[in-house]
Short mmCIF file of C-alpha atoms in Angstrom, two decimals:
data_model
loop_
_atom_site.label_atom_id
_atom_site.label_comp_id
_atom_site.label_asym_id
_atom_site.label_seq_id
_atom_site.Cartn_x
_atom_site.Cartn_y
_atom_site.Cartn_z
CA MET A 1437 -2.33 137.31 174.07
CA ARG A 1438 -1.55 140.98 176.58
CA HIS A 1439 -4.12 140.92 179.14
CA HIS A 1440 -3.68 144.41 180.52
CA SER A 1441 -6.40 143.34 183.76
CA SER A 1442 -9.04 145.12 184.46
CA ALA A 1443 -10.61 146.51 187.67
CA ILE A 1444 -13.93 146.04 187.12
CA THR A 1445 -13.59 143.78 183.44
CA PRO A 1446 -11.64 142.59 181.63
CA ALA A 1447 -11.48 143.05 178.47
CA VAL A 1448 -12.50 141.11 175.63
CA ASP A 1449 -9.58 138.82 174.91
CA ARG A 1450 -6.58 139.49 173.45
CA GLN A 1451 -5.23 136.51 173.54
CA PHE A 1452 -6.24 135.35 173.99
CA PRO A 1453 -6.07 132.34 174.45
CA GLY A 1454 -6.94 134.98 173.65
CA ILE A 1455 -7.27 134.76 175.50
CA THR A 1456 -6.08 135.91 176.07
CA CYS A 1457 -4.83 132.85 173.39
CA ARG A 1458 -7.69 127.72 164.72
CA ARG A 1459 -9.76 124.24 160.68
CA ALA A 1460 -11.44 120.80 161.41
CA PRO A 1461 -14.19 118.63 159.78
CA GLN A 1462 -17.08 121.02 160.71
CA ARG A 1463 -18.79 117.74 162.12
CA PRO A 1464 -17.31 114.02 163.16
CA HIS A 1465 -17.72 111.96 160.35
CA THR A 1466 -19.99 109.10 161.45
CA ASP A 1467 -17.61 106.66 158.89
CA ALA A 1468 -14.79 105.26 159.77
CA GLU A 1469 -13.78 104.63 156.10
CA THR A 1470 -14.75 108.13 154.67
CA GLU A 1471 -13.29 110.06 157.43
CA GLN A 1472 -9.70 108.16 157.01
CA GLN A 1473 -9.80 109.45 153.17
CA ALA A 1474 -10.57 112.86 154.15
CA THR A 1475 -7.88 113.23 156.70
CA ASN A 1476 -3.86 113.48 156.19
CA PRO A 1477 -0.87 111.33 158.49
CA SER A 1478 -1.75 114.14 160.24
CA GLY A 1479 -4.58 114.32 161.48
CA VAL A 1480 -6.14 117.10 159.88
CA PRO A 1481 -8.70 117.43 156.80
CA VAL A 1482 -7.64 117.32 153.10
CA SER A 1483 -9.65 120.19 152.18
CA ASP A 1484 -7.53 122.33 155.37
CA VAL A 1485 -4.16 121.81 153.68
CA MET A 1486 -5.48 122.69 149.97
CA ALA A 1487 -8.19 124.05 148.02
CA PRO A 1488 -9.55 122.21 145.56
CA GLN A 1489 -7.73 121.69 142.22
CA GLY A 1490 -9.53 124.56 139.52
CA ALA A 1491 -10.93 126.84 142.46
CA PRO A 1492 -11.52 130.41 141.74
CA PRO A 1493 -9.36 132.25 143.66
CA GLN A 1494 -10.50 133.98 146.61
CA ARG A 1495 -12.22 137.66 146.17
CA ARG A 1496 -11.30 140.82 148.01
CA PRO A 1497 -13.96 140.76 151.56
CA LYS A 1498 -16.19 143.29 151.48
CA PRO A 1499 -15.56 146.09 154.31
CA VAL A 1500 -16.87 145.83 157.64
CA TRP A 1501 -18.07 149.37 157.22
CA THR A 1502 -20.83 148.19 155.49
CA HIS A 1503 -22.74 145.93 158.23
CA ARG A 1504 -24.45 147.74 160.61
CA ASN A 1505 -24.97 145.46 163.21
CA PHE A 1506 -21.11 144.94 163.27
CA MET A 1507 -20.34 148.55 163.42
CA LEU A 1508 -23.03 148.93 166.03
CA LEU A 1509 -21.33 145.73 168.37
CA TRP A 1510 -18.04 148.05 167.52
CA ALA A 1511 -19.29 150.72 168.58
CA GLY A 1512 -20.53 149.44 172.06
CA GLN A 1513 -17.86 147.42 172.97
CA THR A 1514 -15.23 150.65 172.03
CA ALA A 1515 -16.62 152.34 174.61
CA SER A 1516 -17.42 149.52 177.23
CA GLU A 1517 -13.43 149.46 176.88
CA MET A 1518 -12.97 153.24 177.78
CA GLY A 1519 -15.27 152.65 180.67
CA THR A 1520 -13.77 149.76 181.96
CA ARG A 1521 -9.67 151.35 181.11
CA VAL A 1522 -10.91 154.51 183.13
CA SER A 1523 -11.75 152.37 186.13
CA ASN A 1524 -8.71 150.93 186.21
CA ILE A 1525 -7.23 154.07 187.60
CA ALA A 1526 -10.16 155.27 189.65
CA LEU A 1527 -10.89 152.14 191.79
CA PRO A 1528 -7.77 151.28 193.07
CA LEU A 1529 -7.30 155.17 193.82
CA LEU A 1530 -10.29 154.64 195.45
CA ALA A 1531 -9.18 152.16 197.75
CA VAL A 1532 -5.47 153.67 197.99
CA THR A 1533 -6.95 157.08 199.27
CA THR A 1534 -10.32 156.69 200.62
CA LEU A 1535 -10.15 153.50 202.00
CA HIS A 1536 -6.95 153.59 202.54
CA ALA A 1537 -5.76 149.33 201.47
CA SER A 1538 -2.76 148.38 201.11
CA ALA A 1539 -0.81 147.07 198.32
CA PHE A 1540 -1.63 143.55 198.73
CA GLN A 1541 -5.58 144.68 199.26
CA VAL A 1542 -5.52 146.67 196.20
CA SER A 1543 -4.11 143.35 194.53
CA LEU A 1544 -6.66 141.91 195.67
CA ILE A 1545 -8.59 143.36 193.19
CA THR A 1546 -6.78 141.64 190.28
CA ALA A 1547 -7.49 138.51 191.70
CA PHE A 1548 -11.54 138.35 192.08
CA THR A 1549 -11.34 139.81 188.61
CA TRP A 1550 -9.80 136.82 186.75
CA LEU A 1551 -10.87 134.41 189.66
CA PRO A 1552 -14.36 133.91 187.72
CA TYR A 1553 -12.63 132.12 185.01
CA VAL A 1554 -11.53 129.45 186.83
CA PHE A 1555 -14.51 128.38 188.17
CA PHE A 1556 -17.15 129.74 185.58
CA ALA A 1557 -15.96 129.36 182.35
CA LEU A 1558 -16.95 126.28 181.30
CA PRO A 1559 -20.39 126.06 182.69
CA ALA A 1560 -20.78 129.63 180.20
CA GLY A 1561 -20.13 128.01 177.05
CA VAL A 1562 -22.58 125.38 178.33
CA ILE A 1563 -25.24 127.81 179.07
CA THR A 1564 -24.56 130.67 175.84
CA ASP A 1565 -25.06 127.22 173.37
CA ARG A 1566 -28.64 126.95 174.86
CA VAL A 1567 -30.01 130.03 175.30
CA ARG A 1568 -30.35 133.50 172.51
CA THR A 1569 -26.59 134.64 173.08
CA ARG A 1570 -27.35 139.16 172.41
CA ARG A 1571 -30.56 138.49 174.94
CA LEU A 1572 -27.63 136.93 177.54
CA MET A 1573 -25.01 139.51 176.80
CA VAL A 1574 -27.72 142.21 176.78
CA TRP A 1575 -28.81 140.86 180.39
CA CYS A 1576 -25.16 140.87 181.11
CA ASP A 1577 -24.95 144.26 180.58
CA ILE A 1578 -27.98 145.72 182.45
CA LEU A 1579 -26.53 144.17 185.97
CA ARG A 1580 -22.38 144.85 185.06
CA THR A 1581 -24.04 149.27 184.98
CA VAL A 1582 -26.53 148.42 188.11
CA LEU A 1583 -23.38 146.92 190.14
CA VAL A 1584 -20.75 149.88 189.19
CA ALA A 1585 -23.01 152.09 189.10
CA SER A 1586 -24.22 151.40 193.32
CA ILE A 1587 -20.66 151.51 194.31
CA PRO A 1588 -20.34 155.42 193.39
CA ALA A 1589 -24.51 155.35 194.59
CA SER A 1590 -24.03 153.78 197.88
CA ALA A 1591 -21.69 156.82 199.26
CA LEU A 1592 -25.19 158.47 199.49
CA TRP A 1593 -26.18 156.09 202.29
CA TRP A 1594 -22.93 154.50 203.32
CA ARG A 1595 -19.10 154.80 203.26
CA PRO A 1596 -18.12 152.21 200.56
CA SER A 1597 -15.65 149.10 201.86
CA LEU A 1598 -12.83 147.05 200.67
CA GLY A 1599 -15.54 144.26 201.07
CA TYR A 1600 -18.26 145.73 198.65
CA LEU A 1601 -15.91 146.73 196.28
CA TYR A 1602 -14.43 142.87 196.46
CA VAL A 1603 -18.08 141.58 195.57
CA VAL A 1604 -18.74 144.25 193.65
CA VAL A 1605 -15.18 143.27 191.19
CA ALA A 1606 -16.26 139.25 191.14
CA ALA A 1607 -19.78 139.62 190.52
CA CYS A 1608 -18.42 141.80 187.31
CA GLY A 1609 -15.95 138.72 186.69
CA VAL A 1610 -18.61 135.79 186.69
CA LEU A 1611 -20.75 138.33 184.14
CA THR A 1612 -17.79 139.37 182.09
CA VAL A 1613 -16.78 135.48 181.50
CA PHE A 1614 -20.61 134.73 180.47
CA PHE A 1615 -20.33 137.92 178.09
CA ASN A 1616 -17.07 137.08 176.28
CA VAL A 1617 -18.25 133.90 175.85
CA ALA A 1618 -21.08 134.68 174.47
CA TYR A 1619 -19.79 137.95 172.46
CA ARG A 1620 -17.23 135.30 170.32
CA ALA A 1621 -20.14 133.58 170.08
CA LEU A 1622 -22.48 136.11 168.60
CA LEU A 1623 -19.64 137.99 165.45
CA PRO A 1624 -19.35 135.18 163.19
CA SER A 1625 -23.14 136.10 162.03
CA LEU A 1626 -22.87 138.58 162.74
CA VAL A 1627 -20.53 140.13 159.19
CA ASP A 1628 -19.19 137.10 157.07
CA GLU A 1629 -16.56 134.57 156.16
CA ASP A 1630 -14.05 136.10 154.67
CA GLN A 1631 -14.28 139.74 156.93
CA LEU A 1632 -13.94 137.52 160.61
CA ILE A 1633 -9.88 139.05 160.57
CA SER A 1634 -10.94 142.38 159.97
CA ALA A 1635 -13.80 142.17 162.79
CA ASN A 1636 -11.60 141.02 165.23
CA GLY A 1637 -8.63 143.34 163.85
CA LYS A 1638 -10.70 146.03 164.35
CA MET A 1639 -12.32 145.16 167.87
CA GLY A 1640 -8.74 144.22 168.90
CA MET A 1641 -7.90 148.10 167.58
CA SER A 1642 -10.28 149.54 169.60
CA GLN A 1643 -8.97 147.82 173.06
CA SER A 1644 -5.58 149.15 171.79
CA LEU A 1645 -7.33 152.76 171.73
CA ALA A 1646 -8.96 152.32 174.74
CA GLU A 1647 -5.36 151.05 176.59
CA LEU A 1648 -3.57 154.76 174.83
CA ALA A 1649 -6.41 156.71 175.45
CA GLY A 1650 -7.88 155.23 179.13
CA PRO A 1651 -5.00 155.82 181.36
CA ALA A 1652 -5.41 159.63 180.88
CA VAL A 1653 -8.61 160.03 180.53
CA GLY A 1654 -9.12 158.00 183.75
CA GLY A 1655 -6.31 159.87 185.40
CA LEU A 1656 -7.84 163.24 184.76
CA LEU A 1657 -11.31 162.68 185.50
CA THR A 1658 -10.28 161.77 188.88
CA GLY A 1659 -8.65 164.39 189.49
CA VAL A 1660 -11.76 166.59 188.34
CA LEU A 1661 -14.22 164.66 190.04
CA GLY A 1662 -12.93 162.37 192.08
CA ALA A 1663 -12.48 158.08 192.41
CA LEU A 1664 -15.96 158.11 193.71
CA ARG A 1665 -17.60 159.84 190.70
CA THR A 1666 -15.51 158.53 187.96
CA MET A 1667 -17.01 155.45 188.15
CA TRP A 1668 -19.82 156.38 186.72
CA VAL A 1669 -17.98 156.81 183.38
CA ASP A 1670 -17.57 153.15 183.78
CA ALA A 1671 -21.37 152.73 184.85
CA SER A 1672 -22.68 154.48 181.51
CA SER A 1673 -20.21 152.91 178.91
CA PHE A 1674 -22.57 149.39 180.33
CA LEU A 1675 -25.17 151.58 179.37
CA LEU A 1676 -24.10 152.44 176.09
CA SER A 1677 -23.29 149.01 175.40
CA VAL A 1678 -26.44 147.32 176.22
CA ALA A 1679 -28.01 150.21 173.71
CA THR A 1680 -25.85 149.37 170.91
CA LEU A 1681 -26.85 145.65 170.95
CA VAL A 1682 -30.51 146.47 171.81
CA MET A 1683 -30.05 148.26 167.78
CA ILE A 1684 -28.70 144.50 165.91
CA LYS A 1685 -31.19 143.77 163.84
CA THR A 1686 -30.44 139.99 163.49
CA ARG A 1687 -32.34 137.32 164.18
CA ASP A 1688 -30.59 135.70 167.14
CA PRO A 1689 -31.20 131.89 166.85
CA ARG A 1690 -30.22 129.55 169.52
CA THR A 1691 -26.99 128.40 168.63
CA GLU A 1692 -27.60 124.21 169.25
CA PRO A 1693 -29.83 122.38 167.50
CA GLY A 1694 -33.22 120.88 169.01
CA PRO A 1695 -34.29 118.32 171.96
CA PRO A 1696 -32.02 116.01 171.45
CA ALA A 1697 -28.80 118.32 172.50
CA GLU A 1698 -31.02 119.30 175.32
CA ARG A 1699 -31.56 116.34 177.02
CA GLN A 1700 -27.53 116.12 177.19
CA SER A 1701 -26.25 116.54 180.89
CA PHE A 1702 -24.40 119.55 181.63
CA ARG A 1703 -21.61 117.73 182.50
CA LYS A 1704 -21.75 115.44 179.48
CA GLN A 1705 -22.04 118.79 177.30
CA VAL A 1706 -19.20 120.59 179.45
CA SER A 1707 -17.05 117.62 178.42
CA GLU A 1708 -17.44 117.94 175.07
CA GLY A 1709 -16.46 121.08 174.73
CA LEU A 1710 -13.39 120.27 175.89
CA ARG A 1711 -12.87 116.84 173.85
CA TYR A 1712 -13.34 119.28 170.64
CA VAL A 1713 -10.77 121.72 171.39
CA LEU A 1714 -7.84 118.92 173.14
CA LYS A 1715 -8.43 116.31 170.61
CA HIS A 1716 -8.02 118.99 167.37
CA PRO A 1717 -4.50 119.04 166.01
CA ILE A 1718 -5.32 122.46 165.57
CA LEU A 1719 -6.83 124.00 168.15
CA SER A 1720 -5.23 122.13 170.88
CA ARG A 1721 -1.48 123.84 169.26
CA LEU A 1722 -3.29 127.39 169.54
CA LEU A 1723 -4.49 126.75 173.23
CA LEU A 1724 -0.89 125.91 174.24
CA CYS A 1725 0.35 128.92 172.23
CA SER A 1726 -1.96 131.60 174.15
CA SER A 1727 -1.64 129.85 177.28
CA THR A 1728 1.94 129.64 177.51
CA SER A 1729 2.60 133.23 175.78
CA ASN A 1730 -0.91 134.45 178.42
CA PHE A 1731 1.83 132.68 181.03
CA PHE A 1732 5.11 134.56 180.44
CA VAL A 1733 3.22 137.58 179.75
CA MET A 1734 1.42 137.85 183.41
CA GLY A 1735 4.76 137.44 184.52
CA MET A 1736 6.36 140.32 183.12
CA SER A 1737 3.11 142.27 183.79
CA GLY A 1738 3.27 141.89 187.00
CA ILE A 1739 6.83 143.28 188.27
CA GLU A 1740 6.90 146.15 184.93
CA ILE A 1741 5.96 149.10 187.65
CA VAL A 1742 8.45 148.26 190.10
CA TYR A 1743 11.13 147.97 187.07
CA LEU A 1744 10.00 150.97 185.74
CA VAL A 1745 10.22 153.18 188.49
CA LYS A 1746 12.74 151.23 190.62
CA GLY A 1747 14.89 149.76 188.46
CA LEU A 1748 15.27 152.51 185.27
CA HIS A 1749 13.89 155.63 187.73
CA ALA A 1750 11.06 156.64 185.76
CA SER A 1751 8.62 159.62 186.74
CA PRO A 1752 4.82 158.00 186.94
CA MET A 1753 4.51 160.31 184.11
CA VAL A 1754 7.20 158.66 182.08
CA VAL A 1755 5.82 155.81 182.93
CA GLY A 1756 2.07 156.23 181.60
CA LEU A 1757 4.02 157.40 178.29
CA VAL A 1758 5.69 154.60 177.62
CA PHE A 1759 2.54 152.59 178.29
CA SER A 1760 0.63 154.44 175.82
CA VAL A 1761 3.64 154.24 173.07
CA GLY A 1762 3.42 150.38 173.59
CA THR A 1763 0.06 150.18 172.48
CA VAL A 1764 0.84 151.90 168.73
CA GLY A 1765 1.76 148.47 167.13
CA GLY A 1766 -1.80 147.35 168.64
CA LEU A 1767 -3.30 150.16 166.83
CA ILE A 1768 -1.67 149.61 163.56
CA THR A 1769 -2.24 146.23 163.22
CA GLY A 1770 -5.54 145.92 164.03
CA MET A 1771 -6.68 149.17 161.71
CA LEU A 1772 -4.32 146.52 158.97
CA ALA A 1773 -4.99 143.59 160.22
CA SER A 1774 -6.85 142.68 157.19
CA ARG A 1775 -5.11 143.76 154.44
CA ILE A 1776 -1.52 141.79 155.90
CA SER A 1777 -3.08 138.02 156.32
CA GLU A 1778 -4.44 138.76 152.37
CA ARG A 1779 -0.58 140.30 152.06
CA VAL A 1780 0.62 137.15 153.81
CA GLY A 1781 -2.46 134.68 154.08
CA THR A 1782 -5.07 133.77 156.68
CA ALA A 1783 -3.47 131.29 158.49
CA ARG A 1784 -0.41 131.84 157.99
CA VAL A 1785 -0.19 134.64 159.76
CA ILE A 1786 -1.17 133.44 162.76
CA TRP A 1787 2.55 131.40 163.32
CA LEU A 1788 3.98 134.35 161.72
CA SER A 1789 2.26 137.31 164.17
CA MET A 1790 3.94 135.17 167.18
CA VAL A 1791 7.54 134.45 165.29
CA VAL A 1792 8.48 138.04 163.40
CA PRO A 1793 8.51 140.53 166.79
CA GLY A 1794 9.82 137.69 169.04
CA PRO A 1795 13.28 139.65 169.10
CA LEU A 1796 12.08 142.20 169.90
CA TYR A 1797 10.73 141.86 172.95
CA LEU A 1798 14.66 141.54 173.85
CA LEU A 1799 14.61 145.24 174.25
CA ILE A 1800 12.37 144.90 177.33
CA PRO A 1801 15.36 143.88 179.73
CA LEU A 1802 17.94 145.54 177.61
CA SER A 1803 16.17 149.26 178.80
CA PHE A 1804 17.99 151.23 181.23
CA PRO A 1805 17.42 155.06 182.92
CA GLY A 1806 17.24 157.60 181.13
CA TRP A 1807 16.98 157.97 177.12
CA GLY A 1808 17.27 153.93 176.90
CA ILE A 1809 13.35 153.83 178.71
CA VAL A 1810 12.62 153.65 174.61
CA LEU A 1811 13.92 151.13 174.49
CA TYR A 1812 11.20 149.69 176.66
CA ALA A 1813 8.23 150.86 175.09
CA LEU A 1814 9.72 149.65 171.51
CA GLY A 1815 9.35 146.19 173.21
CA LEU A 1816 5.47 146.79 174.20
CA THR A 1817 4.78 148.41 170.93
CA ALA A 1818 6.48 144.91 168.94
CA PHE A 1819 4.52 143.19 171.70
CA SER A 1820 1.03 145.19 170.88
CA ALA A 1821 1.60 144.43 166.89
CA ASN A 1822 1.21 140.93 167.51
CA ALA A 1823 -1.03 140.26 170.37
CA VAL A 1824 -3.42 142.24 167.89
CA LEU A 1825 -2.77 140.73 164.92
CA TYR A 1826 -2.43 137.46 166.58
CA ASN A 1827 -5.88 137.17 168.17
CA ALA A 1828 -7.72 138.47 165.40
CA ALA A 1829 -5.92 136.37 163.09
CA GLU A 1830 -6.76 133.06 165.40
CA SER A 1831 -10.40 134.15 166.68
CA SER A 1832 -11.08 134.27 163.21
CA TYR A 1833 -9.52 130.46 162.96
CA ARG A 1834 -11.31 129.39 165.32
CA GLN A 1835 -15.49 131.31 164.47
CA ARG A 1836 -14.82 129.22 160.98
CA VAL A 1837 -13.68 125.88 162.17
CA CYS A 1838 -15.98 125.16 164.76
CA PRO A 1839 -19.77 124.40 163.87
CA PRO A 1840 -22.03 127.04 165.61
CA GLU A 1841 -23.15 124.84 168.19
CA MET A 1842 -20.04 124.19 169.85
CA ARG A 1843 -18.79 127.89 169.50
CA GLY A 1844 -19.57 128.63 173.26
CA ARG A 1845 -18.53 125.82 174.58
CA MET A 1846 -15.74 125.71 172.71
CA SER A 1847 -14.66 129.84 173.44
CA ALA A 1848 -15.26 128.71 177.15
CA SER A 1849 -13.14 125.71 176.97
CA MET A 1850 -10.15 127.66 175.02
CA LEU A 1851 -10.48 130.69 177.94
CA TRP A 1852 -11.24 127.85 181.22
CA ILE A 1853 -7.25 127.23 180.47
CA ALA A 1854 -5.52 130.24 178.59
CA TYR A 1855 -7.09 132.19 181.44
CA GLY A 1856 -6.21 130.14 183.75
CA THR A 1857 -2.11 130.55 183.60
CA ILE A 1858 -2.36 134.04 183.84
CA PRO A 1859 -2.64 134.02 188.11
CA LEU A 1860 -0.03 131.70 188.12
CA GLY A 1861 2.56 133.28 185.49
CA ALA A 1862 1.43 137.00 188.34
CA LEU A 1863 2.95 134.77 191.03
CA PHE A 1864 5.91 132.83 189.47
CA GLY A 1865 6.98 136.41 187.94
CA GLY A 1866 6.89 137.58 191.46
CA ALA A 1867 8.37 134.83 192.96
CA LEU A 1868 11.27 135.52 189.78
CA ALA A 1869 12.14 138.27 190.18
CA SER A 1870 12.88 137.86 194.10
CA TRP A 1871 15.04 134.65 193.37
CA ILE A 1872 17.33 136.51 190.35
CA GLY A 1873 15.96 140.07 190.35
CA MET A 1874 14.54 141.62 187.90
CA ARG A 1875 16.57 142.16 184.84
CA PRO A 1876 16.98 138.39 184.51
CA ALA A 1877 13.45 137.62 184.74
CA LEU A 1878 12.70 139.46 182.33
CA VAL A 1879 14.93 138.15 180.32
CA VAL A 1880 13.02 134.57 180.88
CA PHE A 1881 10.11 136.60 180.38
CA ALA A 1882 10.94 137.84 176.98
CA LEU A 1883 12.35 134.72 175.68
CA GLY A 1884 8.83 132.63 177.15
CA MET A 1885 7.15 134.63 175.57
CA TRP A 1886 8.36 134.37 172.04
CA ALA A 1887 9.04 130.77 172.98
CA ALA A 1888 5.59 130.08 172.67
CA SER A 1889 5.06 130.22 169.07
CA LEU A 1890 6.75 126.94 168.44
CA PHE A 1891 3.71 125.34 169.44
CA VAL A 1892 2.33 126.87 165.39
CA VAL A 1893 5.00 127.23 163.95
CA PHE A 1894 5.51 123.61 164.28
CA SER A 1895 1.55 122.54 163.75
CA PRO A 1896 -0.12 121.03 160.74
CA LEU A 1897 -0.89 125.16 160.64
CA ARG A 1898 2.53 125.75 159.12
CA GLY A 1899 0.69 123.98 156.10
CA LEU A 1900 -1.73 125.97 155.50
CA ARG A 1901 -1.33 129.47 153.71
CA ASP A 1902 -5.31 130.54 154.05
CA ILE A 1903 -8.47 129.31 155.89
CA PRO A 1904 -10.58 127.46 154.07
CA THR A 1905 -14.11 128.46 153.25
CA THR A 1906 -17.03 126.81 154.41
#
């Protein structure tokens, strides 16, 4: 869902896409008659619509705290998220204060962060399905450690240039694409199937916590140590992630089956992943929902600082406070994701999480100077609650519906399209605000974010209460 652009690495997709940002037969049927009998007129497998007669009630899933491997992954990613948020403050400040970059030159940092998803997401999916997932993640983190550390280290010999920052950001962006695709393929092997929503919720909670504390920590460290030295914090966070990944004790198999699949061409495997997503009656709707939401969210994100400062006359401290308060909803739903999904339904919660908070988004354009800024913070709180809960539920759906040998390509296809709307949304946001004004543009964005829910409301997903177990 919402993607706060990261200076060095985008956060693990919330959207999804997600991401940004989902159940069918585990493998395609080979017998046409069997396939016809196994699906209802909407194209969704009958097993996805109703549980077998006399099925025992679903047991309450064990807490994810009981899984040592997941706790290690969670700890490493929490540290990495915090380091990334710190660099979100330090890197632009380094560009502005030390390298005297213009607003356009600083905006290129964001562009180079997201562009790798357009060019590398699909190849990353194929490669993830061919290699050992955890090993790929370890190497991505090692290389990101070296690249980020090279920024402050280079100051010992020469003055870092904007060009060098762009190279580091772009290279880290490519590695982040591979890491994020691999991470989504690895997570289902670390927890039980009925714990996926809770596990994804905890990951979303870490992102919200990092967004809450990261900017304050980044500002404090930058003030005390300077922007250049603060980059060591982000480098150290990647190193900590490496350590936790290495300590995970689980079999790290290649997810792709045997030699026949290996003989398929690279292009054929890319196409296979795209077809799987686009032809799936529910995955395709989730992709449309996430992509639409990303588009309008990034349109809003592109002008929100300007609106808060110039439209609402907020001081920098108030701006930071507004964004910190806005992450509280995500923290709450991250902690309660498993309980909410049990009460509402693990499948039903996907579309309800998009529909219910929607009207509160309109508090953002209704905000006004003075105490009215509280309305803006409340609108952001509603959205962060939606983002974390939706991403936890839809990620769990995608991870459970997809055959293990297809997970990398499925995730990559979702990321490629859902994240591909991000730069377009940012450009649209600036252009629309310049044309009709910031407040009317915010109304359009709020309604667009809410309207994205229509893709999942009017889909076969609405007929499900729970994600069927395999």
